[in-house]
Structure formats: structure tokens, C-alpha cells
Amino acid sequence: MHDETHPPKSLVLIGFMGSGKSTIGRVLHEHLGYPLLDMDQLIEARAGKTIREIFADEGEAHFRDLESRLLEELCAPDAPRRIISTGGGVVVRPENRERLRQLGYVVWLKASTENILQRTARNKARPLLQTEDPRAAIVELLAAREPLYAQCAHLSIDTTGLSSEEVATGVLESARYYFTQGN
Ligand code: S3P
């Protein structure tokens, strides 16, 4: 039984932009039935504007404040078990890394620079990749963030060459084990 001191743990997806967090989150939601919460979508809905507009109007630091505040809110002791899909930069602030671990089972979806480039190329929604040389931006950000994803993750999955169903199956098997251990 879960009580006040042991709130149910969620399944949290982390990883770089274009690593498939939202897609895998939807597949996991279909299999497990836990509510799906996409942090970027909720931030946009609350702000009444897109992430691109938030970055343009108020700057990245403001977006990070909204992201950190939302993460804090999600850690409430009475929160239900959910599947949580995060934004790729959520690991940058140390307090967020702690909160991610508090939230539950943290799965890092790893994707190669090539895959990320392909998946993000035609989409203008990601302000950090709207540069002359998106590949260089990806390489630089990945180098800075990989150790941070590694610090947070209970499980990492290299998604290269795998379908969404295959990735989700891997996550499901490990998550079911984690949850049956009383978490
Ligand atoms: C960001 C990733 C984005 C979004 C914002 C910043 C980042 O989310 O939160 O554009 O810093 O990596 P996705 O990982 O869902 O693209």
C-alpha cells in the first residue's frame, strides 16, 4: 500500500530533444494506463503560448523557472502514479536532477546525433536548435548533458535502430520489475 510517506512512484522519461520521449510516453500510456503528463505541453498550455514564444518573449531562464516549478509541483506527496515526459533540458539544474529521482523510475532514452538531427530537422519548435549549424549545437549540448542524464537515470536505453514498440517493451519490462519491488 502507498501512504503519505511512500507516494506512488511515476515513470519518468528523460533524454535529449528528438530522442522519442513524447512518442514512447504515449505507447507506455497505452500499455500501462497511467495518466500521461508531457511537461512541455503543460507549460505551453498554462502559459497560453508555445515554448518558442516563451523563449522569444521572456528568455530561456524564464522557461527554466517554469519547468523547475512544474517539476516541484509534480513531486507532491499525493500525486498519482503517472508517466511523465520531460523536456530535454530539465536535467541542467541540480535541484531538478534530485526531483527527477524523487519522482520515480527514471529512464534515459539515448539517441545518436544523426537520429536527433533527422528527427528535429523540419521542426521549428525547438529554439535551441534554430541556429546556422544545428548539428554543432546538438554535439555541444549532448556533450554537456550526457553526464547529467546518466546521473539521474535508473535505466538507459540506446534507441538506435529500435521501433517505438521495441523501446517501450524494454522500458515496460524494467519498470514493472521496479514497481513490483514496492516502489
Ligand atoms: C529543450 C527541450 C525541449 C523544450 C525546450 C528546451 C532543451 O523539449 O523543453 O525547447 O533544452 O533541450 P524536447 O526535449 O521535448 O524537445
Coordinates of N, CA and C and ligand atoms in Angstrom, one line a residue:
M1 N 0.8 -1.2 0.0 CA 0.0 0.0 0.0 C 0.9 1.3 0.0
H2 N 0.4 2.3 -0.7 CA 1.1 3.5 -0.7 C 0.5 4.4 0.4
D3 N 1.3 5.1 1.1 CA 0.8 6.1 2.0 C 1.5 7.4 1.9
E4 N 1.2 8.3 2.8 CA 1.8 9.7 2.7 C 3.3 9.7 2.6
T5 N 3.9 8.8 3.3 CA 5.4 8.8 3.4 C 6.0 8.0 2.2
H6 N 5.1 7.2 1.5 CA 5.6 6.4 0.3 C 4.7 6.7 -0.8
P7 N 4.7 7.9 -1.4 CA 3.8 8.2 -2.5 C 4.2 7.3 -3.7
P8 N 3.2 6.9 -4.5 CA 3.4 6.1 -5.6 C 4.4 6.7 -6.6
K9 N 5.3 5.9 -7.1 CA 6.4 6.5 -8.0 C 5.9 6.5 -9.4
S10 N 6.3 7.5 -10.1 CA 6.0 7.6 -11.5 C 7.1 7.0 -12.4
L11 N 6.8 7.0 -13.7 CA 7.8 6.5 -14.7 C 8.2 7.8 -15.5
V12 N 9.4 8.2 -15.4 CA 9.9 9.5 -15.9 C 10.8 9.3 -17.1
L13 N 10.5 9.9 -18.2 CA 11.3 9.8 -19.4 C 12.2 11.0 -19.5
I14 N 13.5 10.8 -19.6 CA 14.4 11.9 -19.9 C 15.2 11.6 -21.1
G15 N 15.9 12.6 -21.6 CA 16.7 12.4 -22.8 C 16.7 13.7 -23.7
F16 N 17.6 13.7 -24.6 CA 17.8 14.8 -25.5 C 16.5 15.1 -26.4
M17 N 16.5 16.3 -26.9 CA 15.4 16.7 -27.9 C 15.4 15.6 -29.0
G18 N 14.3 15.2 -29.4 CA 14.2 14.2 -30.5 C 14.6 12.8 -30.2
S19 N 14.7 12.5 -28.9 CA 15.0 11.1 -28.5 C 13.8 10.2 -28.4
G20 N 12.6 10.8 -28.6 CA 11.4 10.0 -28.6 C 10.6 9.9 -27.3
K21 N 10.9 10.9 -26.4 CA 10.2 10.8 -25.1 C 8.7 10.9 -25.2
S22 N 8.2 11.8 -26.1 CA 6.7 12.0 -26.2 C 6.1 10.8 -26.8
T23 N 6.7 10.3 -27.9 CA 6.2 9.1 -28.6 C 6.2 7.9 -27.7
I24 N 7.3 7.6 -27.0 CA 7.4 6.5 -26.1 C 6.4 6.7 -24.9
G25 N 6.3 7.9 -24.5 CA 5.3 8.2 -23.4 C 3.9 7.7 -23.8
R26 N 3.5 8.0 -25.0 CA 2.2 7.7 -25.5 C 2.0 6.1 -25.5
V27 N 3.1 5.5 -26.0 CA 3.0 4.0 -26.1 C 2.9 3.4 -24.7
L28 N 3.7 3.9 -23.8 CA 3.7 3.4 -22.4 C 2.3 3.6 -21.7
H29 N 1.7 4.8 -22.0 CA 0.4 5.2 -21.5 C -0.6 4.1 -22.0
E30 N -0.5 3.8 -23.3 CA -1.5 2.8 -23.9 C -1.3 1.4 -23.2
H31 N -0.1 1.1 -22.9 CA 0.1 -0.3 -22.2 C -0.2 -0.3 -20.7
L32 N 0.2 0.8 -20.1 CA 0.1 0.8 -18.6 C -1.2 1.4 -18.1
G33 N -1.7 2.4 -18.8 CA -2.9 3.1 -18.4 C -2.7 4.2 -17.4
Y34 N -1.5 4.4 -16.9 CA -1.3 5.5 -16.0 C -1.4 6.8 -16.8
P35 N -1.9 7.9 -16.2 CA -2.1 9.2 -16.9 C -0.7 9.6 -17.5
L36 N -0.8 10.2 -18.6 CA 0.5 10.7 -19.3 C 0.6 12.2 -19.1
L37 N 1.7 12.7 -18.6 CA 1.9 14.1 -18.4 C 3.1 14.6 -19.2
D38 N 2.9 15.4 -20.2 CA 4.0 15.9 -21.0 C 4.4 17.3 -20.5
M39 N 5.5 17.5 -19.8 CA 5.8 18.7 -19.2 C 5.8 19.9 -20.1
D40 N 6.4 19.7 -21.3 CA 6.4 20.9 -22.3 C 5.0 21.3 -22.7
Q41 N 4.2 20.3 -22.9 CA 2.8 20.6 -23.3 C 2.0 21.3 -22.2
L42 N 2.3 20.9 -20.9 CA 1.6 21.6 -19.8 C 2.1 23.0 -19.6
I43 N 3.4 23.2 -19.8 CA 4.0 24.5 -19.7 C 3.4 25.4 -20.7
E44 N 3.2 24.9 -22.0 CA 2.6 25.7 -23.0 C 1.2 26.0 -22.7
A45 N 0.4 25.0 -22.3 CA -1.0 25.2 -22.0 C -1.2 26.3 -20.9
R46 N -0.4 26.2 -19.9 CA -0.5 27.2 -18.8 C -0.1 28.6 -19.2
A47 N 1.0 28.7 -20.0 CA 1.5 30.0 -20.4 C 0.6 30.6 -21.5
G48 N -0.2 29.7 -22.2 CA -1.0 30.2 -23.3 C -0.2 30.5 -24.5
K49 N 1.0 30.0 -24.6 CA 1.9 30.2 -25.8 C 2.9 29.1 -25.9
T50 N 3.5 29.0 -27.1 CA 4.4 27.9 -27.4 C 5.7 28.2 -26.7
I51 N 6.5 27.1 -26.6 CA 7.8 27.2 -26.0 C 8.7 28.2 -26.8
R52 N 8.5 28.1 -28.1 CA 9.3 29.0 -28.9 C 8.9 30.5 -28.6
E53 N 7.7 30.8 -28.3 CA 7.2 32.1 -27.9 C 7.7 32.5 -26.5
I54 N 7.7 31.5 -25.6 CA 8.2 31.8 -24.3 C 9.7 32.2 -24.3
F55 N 10.5 31.4 -25.1 CA 11.9 31.7 -25.2 C 12.1 33.1 -25.9
A56 N 11.3 33.4 -26.9 CA 11.5 34.7 -27.6 C 11.0 35.9 -26.7
D57 N 9.9 35.7 -26.0 CA 9.4 36.8 -25.2 C 10.1 37.0 -23.9
E58 N 10.3 35.9 -23.2 CA 10.8 36.0 -21.8 C 12.2 35.4 -21.6
G59 N 12.7 34.7 -22.5 CA 14.1 34.1 -22.4 C 14.1 32.7 -21.9
E60 N 15.2 32.1 -22.1 CA 15.4 30.7 -21.6 C 15.3 30.6 -20.1
A61 N 15.9 31.5 -19.4 CA 15.9 31.4 -17.9 C 14.4 31.4 -17.3
H62 N 13.6 32.1 -18.0 CA 12.2 32.1 -17.5 C 11.5 30.8 -17.8
F63 N 11.8 30.2 -19.0 CA 11.3 28.9 -19.3 C 11.8 27.9 -18.3
R64 N 13.1 28.0 -17.9 CA 13.7 27.0 -16.9 C 13.0 27.2 -15.6
D65 N 12.6 28.4 -15.2 CA 11.9 28.6 -13.9 C 10.5 27.9 -14.0
L66 N 9.8 28.1 -15.1 CA 8.5 27.4 -15.2 C 8.7 25.9 -15.1
E67 N 9.7 25.4 -15.8 CA 10.0 24.0 -15.8 C 10.3 23.5 -14.4
S68 N 11.2 24.2 -13.7 CA 11.5 23.8 -12.3 C 10.3 23.8 -11.4
R69 N 9.5 24.8 -11.5 CA 8.3 25.0 -10.7 C 7.4 23.8 -10.9
L70 N 7.2 23.5 -12.2 CA 6.3 22.4 -12.5 C 6.8 21.1 -11.9
L71 N 8.1 20.9 -12.1 CA 8.7 19.6 -11.6 C 8.5 19.5 -10.1
E72 N 8.6 20.6 -9.4 CA 8.4 20.7 -7.9 C 7.0 20.3 -7.6
E73 N 6.1 20.8 -8.4 CA 4.6 20.6 -8.2 C 4.4 19.0 -8.4
L74 N 5.0 18.5 -9.4 CA 4.7 17.1 -9.7 C 5.2 16.1 -8.6
C75 N 6.1 16.6 -7.7 CA 6.7 15.8 -6.6 C 5.8 15.8 -5.4
A76 N 4.6 16.4 -5.5 CA 3.7 16.5 -4.4 C 3.4 15.1 -3.8
P77 N 3.4 14.9 -2.5 CA 3.2 13.5 -2.0 C 1.9 12.8 -2.4
D78 N 0.9 13.6 -2.7 CA -0.4 13.0 -3.0 C -0.6 12.8 -4.5
A79 N 0.6 13.0 -5.3 CA 0.5 12.8 -6.8 C 0.2 11.4 -7.1
P80 N -0.6 11.2 -8.2 CA -0.8 9.8 -8.6 C 0.4 9.2 -9.4
R81 N 0.4 7.9 -9.6 CA 1.4 7.4 -10.4 C 1.1 7.8 -11.9
R82 N 2.2 8.3 -12.5 CA 2.0 8.8 -13.9 C 3.1 8.4 -14.8
I83 N 2.9 8.6 -16.1 CA 4.1 8.6 -17.0 C 4.4 10.0 -17.3
I84 N 5.6 10.4 -17.0 CA 6.0 11.8 -17.2 C 7.0 12.0 -18.3
S85 N 6.7 12.8 -19.3 CA 7.7 13.0 -20.4 C 8.2 14.4 -20.1
T86 N 9.6 14.5 -20.0 CA 10.2 15.8 -19.7 C 10.8 16.5 -20.9
G87 N 11.2 17.7 -20.7 CA 11.9 18.5 -21.8 C 13.4 18.1 -21.7
G88 N 14.1 18.2 -22.8 CA 15.5 17.7 -22.9 C 16.4 18.4 -21.9
G89 N 16.1 19.6 -21.5 CA 17.0 20.4 -20.7 C 16.7 20.4 -19.2
V90 N 15.7 19.5 -18.8 CA 15.3 19.5 -17.4 C 16.4 19.1 -16.5
V91 N 17.4 18.4 -17.0 CA 18.5 17.9 -16.1 C 19.5 19.0 -15.8
V92 N 19.4 20.1 -16.5 CA 20.5 21.1 -16.3 C 20.6 21.7 -14.9
R93 N 19.5 21.9 -14.3 CA 19.5 22.5 -12.9 C 19.7 21.3 -11.9
P94 N 20.6 21.4 -11.0 CA 20.9 20.4 -10.0 C 19.6 20.0 -9.2
E95 N 18.8 21.0 -8.8 CA 17.6 20.7 -8.0 C 16.7 19.9 -8.7
N96 N 16.6 20.1 -10.1 CA 15.7 19.2 -10.9 C 16.2 17.8 -10.9
R97 N 17.5 17.6 -11.0 CA 18.0 16.2 -11.0 C 17.6 15.5 -9.8
E98 N 17.6 16.1 -8.6 CA 17.2 15.5 -7.4 C 15.7 15.2 -7.5
R99 N 14.9 16.1 -8.0 CA 13.5 15.9 -8.0 C 13.1 14.8 -9.0
L100 N 13.8 14.7 -10.1 CA 13.5 13.6 -11.0 C 13.7 12.2 -10.3
R101 N 14.7 12.1 -9.5 CA 14.9 10.8 -8.8 C 13.8 10.6 -7.8
Q102 N 13.4 11.7 -7.1 CA 12.3 11.6 -6.2 C 11.0 11.1 -6.8
L103 N 10.8 11.6 -8.1 CA 9.5 11.3 -8.8 C 9.3 9.8 -9.1
G104 N 10.4 9.1 -9.3 CA 10.2 7.7 -9.6 C 11.3 7.1 -10.4
Y105 N 10.9 6.2 -11.3 CA 11.8 5.4 -12.1 C 12.2 6.2 -13.3
V106 N 13.4 6.5 -13.4 CA 13.9 7.5 -14.5 C 14.6 6.7 -15.6
V107 N 14.0 6.9 -16.8 CA 14.5 6.2 -18.0 C 15.1 7.2 -18.9
W108 N 16.3 7.0 -19.3 CA 17.0 7.9 -20.3 C 17.0 7.2 -21.6
L109 N 16.3 7.9 -22.6 CA 16.2 7.4 -23.9 C 17.4 8.1 -24.7
K110 N 18.4 7.2 -25.1 CA 19.6 7.7 -25.8 C 19.4 7.6 -27.3
A111 N 19.8 8.7 -27.9 CA 19.7 8.7 -29.4 C 21.0 9.3 -30.0
S112 N 21.4 8.8 -31.2 CA 22.6 9.3 -31.8 C 22.4 10.7 -32.3
T113 N 23.5 11.4 -32.5 CA 23.4 12.8 -33.1 C 22.7 12.7 -34.5
E114 N 22.9 11.7 -35.3 CA 22.3 11.6 -36.6 C 20.8 11.4 -36.4
N115 N 20.3 10.6 -35.5 CA 18.9 10.4 -35.3 C 18.3 11.7 -34.8
I116 N 18.9 12.3 -33.9 CA 18.4 13.6 -33.3 C 18.3 14.6 -34.4
L117 N 19.3 14.7 -35.2 CA 19.3 15.7 -36.3 C 18.1 15.4 -37.3
Q118 N 17.9 14.1 -37.6 CA 16.8 13.8 -38.5 C 15.5 14.1 -37.9
R119 N 15.3 13.8 -36.6 CA 14.0 13.9 -36.0 C 13.7 15.4 -35.7
T120 N 14.7 16.2 -35.6 CA 14.4 17.6 -35.2 C 14.5 18.6 -36.4
A121 N 15.0 18.1 -37.6 CA 15.4 19.0 -38.7 C 14.2 19.8 -39.2
R122 N 13.1 19.2 -39.4 CA 12.0 20.0 -40.0 C 11.1 20.7 -39.0
N123 N 11.4 20.6 -37.8 CA 10.6 21.2 -36.7 C 11.2 22.5 -36.2
K124 N 10.4 23.6 -36.2 CA 11.0 24.8 -35.8 C 10.6 25.1 -34.3
A125 N 10.1 24.1 -33.6 CA 9.6 24.3 -32.3 C 10.7 24.4 -31.2
R126 N 11.9 24.0 -31.6 CA 12.9 24.0 -30.5 C 13.9 25.1 -30.7
P127 N 13.8 26.1 -29.9 CA 14.6 27.3 -30.0 C 16.1 27.1 -30.0
L128 N 16.5 26.1 -29.2 CA 18.0 25.9 -29.0 C 18.6 25.3 -30.3
L129 N 17.8 24.8 -31.2 CA 18.4 24.2 -32.4 C 18.1 25.1 -33.6
Q130 N 17.6 26.3 -33.4 CA 17.4 27.3 -34.5 C 18.7 28.1 -34.7
T131 N 19.7 27.4 -35.2 CA 21.0 28.1 -35.4 C 21.5 27.7 -36.8
E132 N 22.5 28.4 -37.3 CA 23.1 28.1 -38.6 C 23.5 26.7 -38.7
D133 N 24.0 26.1 -37.6 CA 24.6 24.8 -37.6 C 24.0 23.9 -36.5
P134 N 22.8 23.4 -36.7 CA 22.1 22.6 -35.7 C 22.9 21.4 -35.2
R135 N 23.7 20.8 -36.1 CA 24.5 19.7 -35.8 C 25.5 20.0 -34.7
A136 N 26.2 21.2 -34.9 CA 27.1 21.6 -33.9 C 26.5 21.9 -32.5
A137 N 25.3 22.5 -32.6 CA 24.5 22.8 -31.4 C 24.2 21.5 -30.6
I138 N 23.8 20.4 -31.4 CA 23.4 19.2 -30.8 C 24.7 18.5 -30.2
V139 N 25.8 18.5 -30.9 CA 27.0 17.9 -30.4 C 27.4 18.6 -29.1
E140 N 27.4 19.9 -29.1 CA 27.8 20.6 -27.9 C 26.9 20.4 -26.7
L141 N 25.6 20.5 -26.9 CA 24.6 20.3 -25.8 C 24.7 18.8 -25.3
L142 N 24.8 17.9 -26.2 CA 24.9 16.5 -25.8 C 26.1 16.2 -24.9
A143 N 27.2 16.8 -25.3 CA 28.4 16.6 -24.5 C 28.2 17.1 -23.1
A144 N 27.6 18.3 -23.0 CA 27.3 18.9 -21.7 C 26.3 18.1 -20.9
R145 N 25.3 17.5 -21.6 CA 24.2 16.9 -20.8 C 24.3 15.5 -20.6
E146 N 25.1 14.7 -21.4 CA 25.1 13.3 -21.2 C 25.4 12.9 -19.8
P147 N 26.5 13.5 -19.1 CA 26.7 13.1 -17.8 C 25.6 13.4 -16.8
L148 N 24.8 14.4 -17.2 CA 23.7 14.8 -16.3 C 22.5 13.8 -16.4
Y149 N 22.2 13.4 -17.7 CA 21.2 12.3 -17.8 C 21.7 11.0 -17.1
A150 N 23.0 10.7 -17.3 CA 23.5 9.5 -16.6 C 23.3 9.5 -15.1
Q151 N 23.5 10.7 -14.5 CA 23.4 10.9 -13.1 C 22.0 10.6 -12.6
C152 N 21.0 10.9 -13.4 CA 19.6 10.8 -13.0 C 19.0 9.4 -13.3
A153 N 19.5 8.8 -14.3 CA 18.8 7.6 -14.8 C 18.9 6.3 -14.0
H154 N 17.8 5.6 -13.8 CA 17.9 4.2 -13.3 C 18.2 3.3 -14.4
L155 N 17.7 3.7 -15.6 CA 17.9 2.8 -16.8 C 18.2 3.7 -18.0
S156 N 19.1 3.2 -18.8 CA 19.3 3.9 -20.1 C 19.1 3.0 -21.3
I157 N 18.4 3.4 -22.3 CA 18.2 2.6 -23.5 C 18.7 3.3 -24.7
D158 N 19.5 2.6 -25.4 CA 20.0 3.1 -26.7 C 18.9 2.8 -27.7
T159 N 18.3 3.8 -28.3 CA 17.1 3.6 -29.1 C 17.5 3.4 -30.6
T160 N 18.8 3.5 -30.9 CA 19.2 3.4 -32.3 C 18.7 2.1 -32.9
G161 N 18.0 2.2 -34.0 CA 17.6 1.0 -34.8 C 16.3 0.3 -34.2
L162 N 15.8 0.9 -33.1 CA 14.6 0.2 -32.5 C 13.4 1.0 -32.8
S163 N 12.3 0.2 -32.9 CA 11.0 0.9 -33.2 C 10.5 1.4 -31.8
S164 N 9.4 2.3 -31.9 CA 8.9 2.8 -30.6 C 8.4 1.6 -29.7
E165 N 7.7 0.6 -30.4 CA 7.2 -0.5 -29.6 C 8.3 -1.3 -28.9
E166 N 9.5 -1.4 -29.6 CA 10.6 -2.2 -29.1 C 11.2 -1.4 -27.9
V167 N 11.3 -0.1 -28.0 CA 11.8 0.7 -26.9 C 10.9 0.6 -25.7
A168 N 9.6 0.8 -26.0 CA 8.6 0.7 -25.0 C 8.6 -0.6 -24.2
T169 N 8.7 -1.7 -25.0 CA 8.8 -3.0 -24.4 C 9.9 -3.1 -23.4
G170 N 11.1 -2.6 -23.8 CA 12.2 -2.6 -22.9 C 12.0 -1.8 -21.6
V171 N 11.4 -0.7 -21.8 CA 11.0 0.2 -20.6 C 10.0 -0.5 -19.7
L172 N 9.0 -1.1 -20.3 CA 7.9 -1.8 -19.6 C 8.5 -2.9 -18.7
E173 N 9.3 -3.7 -19.3 CA 9.8 -4.9 -18.5 C 10.6 -4.4 -17.3
S174 N 11.5 -3.4 -17.5 CA 12.3 -3.0 -16.3 C 11.4 -2.2 -15.3
A175 N 10.4 -1.4 -15.8 CA 9.6 -0.6 -14.9 C 8.7 -1.5 -14.1
R176 N 8.2 -2.6 -14.7 CA 7.3 -3.5 -14.0 C 8.1 -4.1 -12.8
Y177 N 9.3 -4.5 -13.1 CA 10.2 -5.1 -12.1 C 10.3 -4.0 -10.9
Y178 N 10.7 -2.8 -11.3 CA 10.9 -1.7 -10.3 C 9.7 -1.6 -9.5
F179 N 8.5 -1.5 -10.1 CA 7.3 -1.2 -9.4 C 6.9 -2.4 -8.5
T180 N 7.2 -3.6 -8.9 CA 6.8 -4.7 -8.1 C 7.8 -4.9 -6.8
Q181 N 8.9 -4.1 -6.8 CA 9.7 -4.2 -5.7 C 9.3 -3.2 -4.6
G182 N 8.0 -2.8 -4.7 CA 7.4 -2.0 -3.6 C 7.6 -0.5 -3.8
N183 N 8.0 -0.1 -5.0 CA 8.2 1.4 -5.3 C 6.9 2.0 -5.8
Ligands
S3P1 C1 14.7 21.8 -24.6 C2 14.0 20.7 -25.0 C3 12.6 20.9 -25.4 C4 11.9 22.0 -24.7 C5 12.7 23.3 -24.9 C6 14.2 23.2 -24.4 C7 16.2 21.6 -24.2 O1 11.9 19.7 -25.1 O2 11.8 21.8 -23.3 O3 12.7 23.6 -26.3 O4 16.8 22.5 -23.6 O5 16.7 20.5 -24.6 P1 12.0 18.3 -26.0 O6 13.2 17.5 -25.4 O7 10.7 17.6 -25.8 O8 12.2 18.7 -27.4

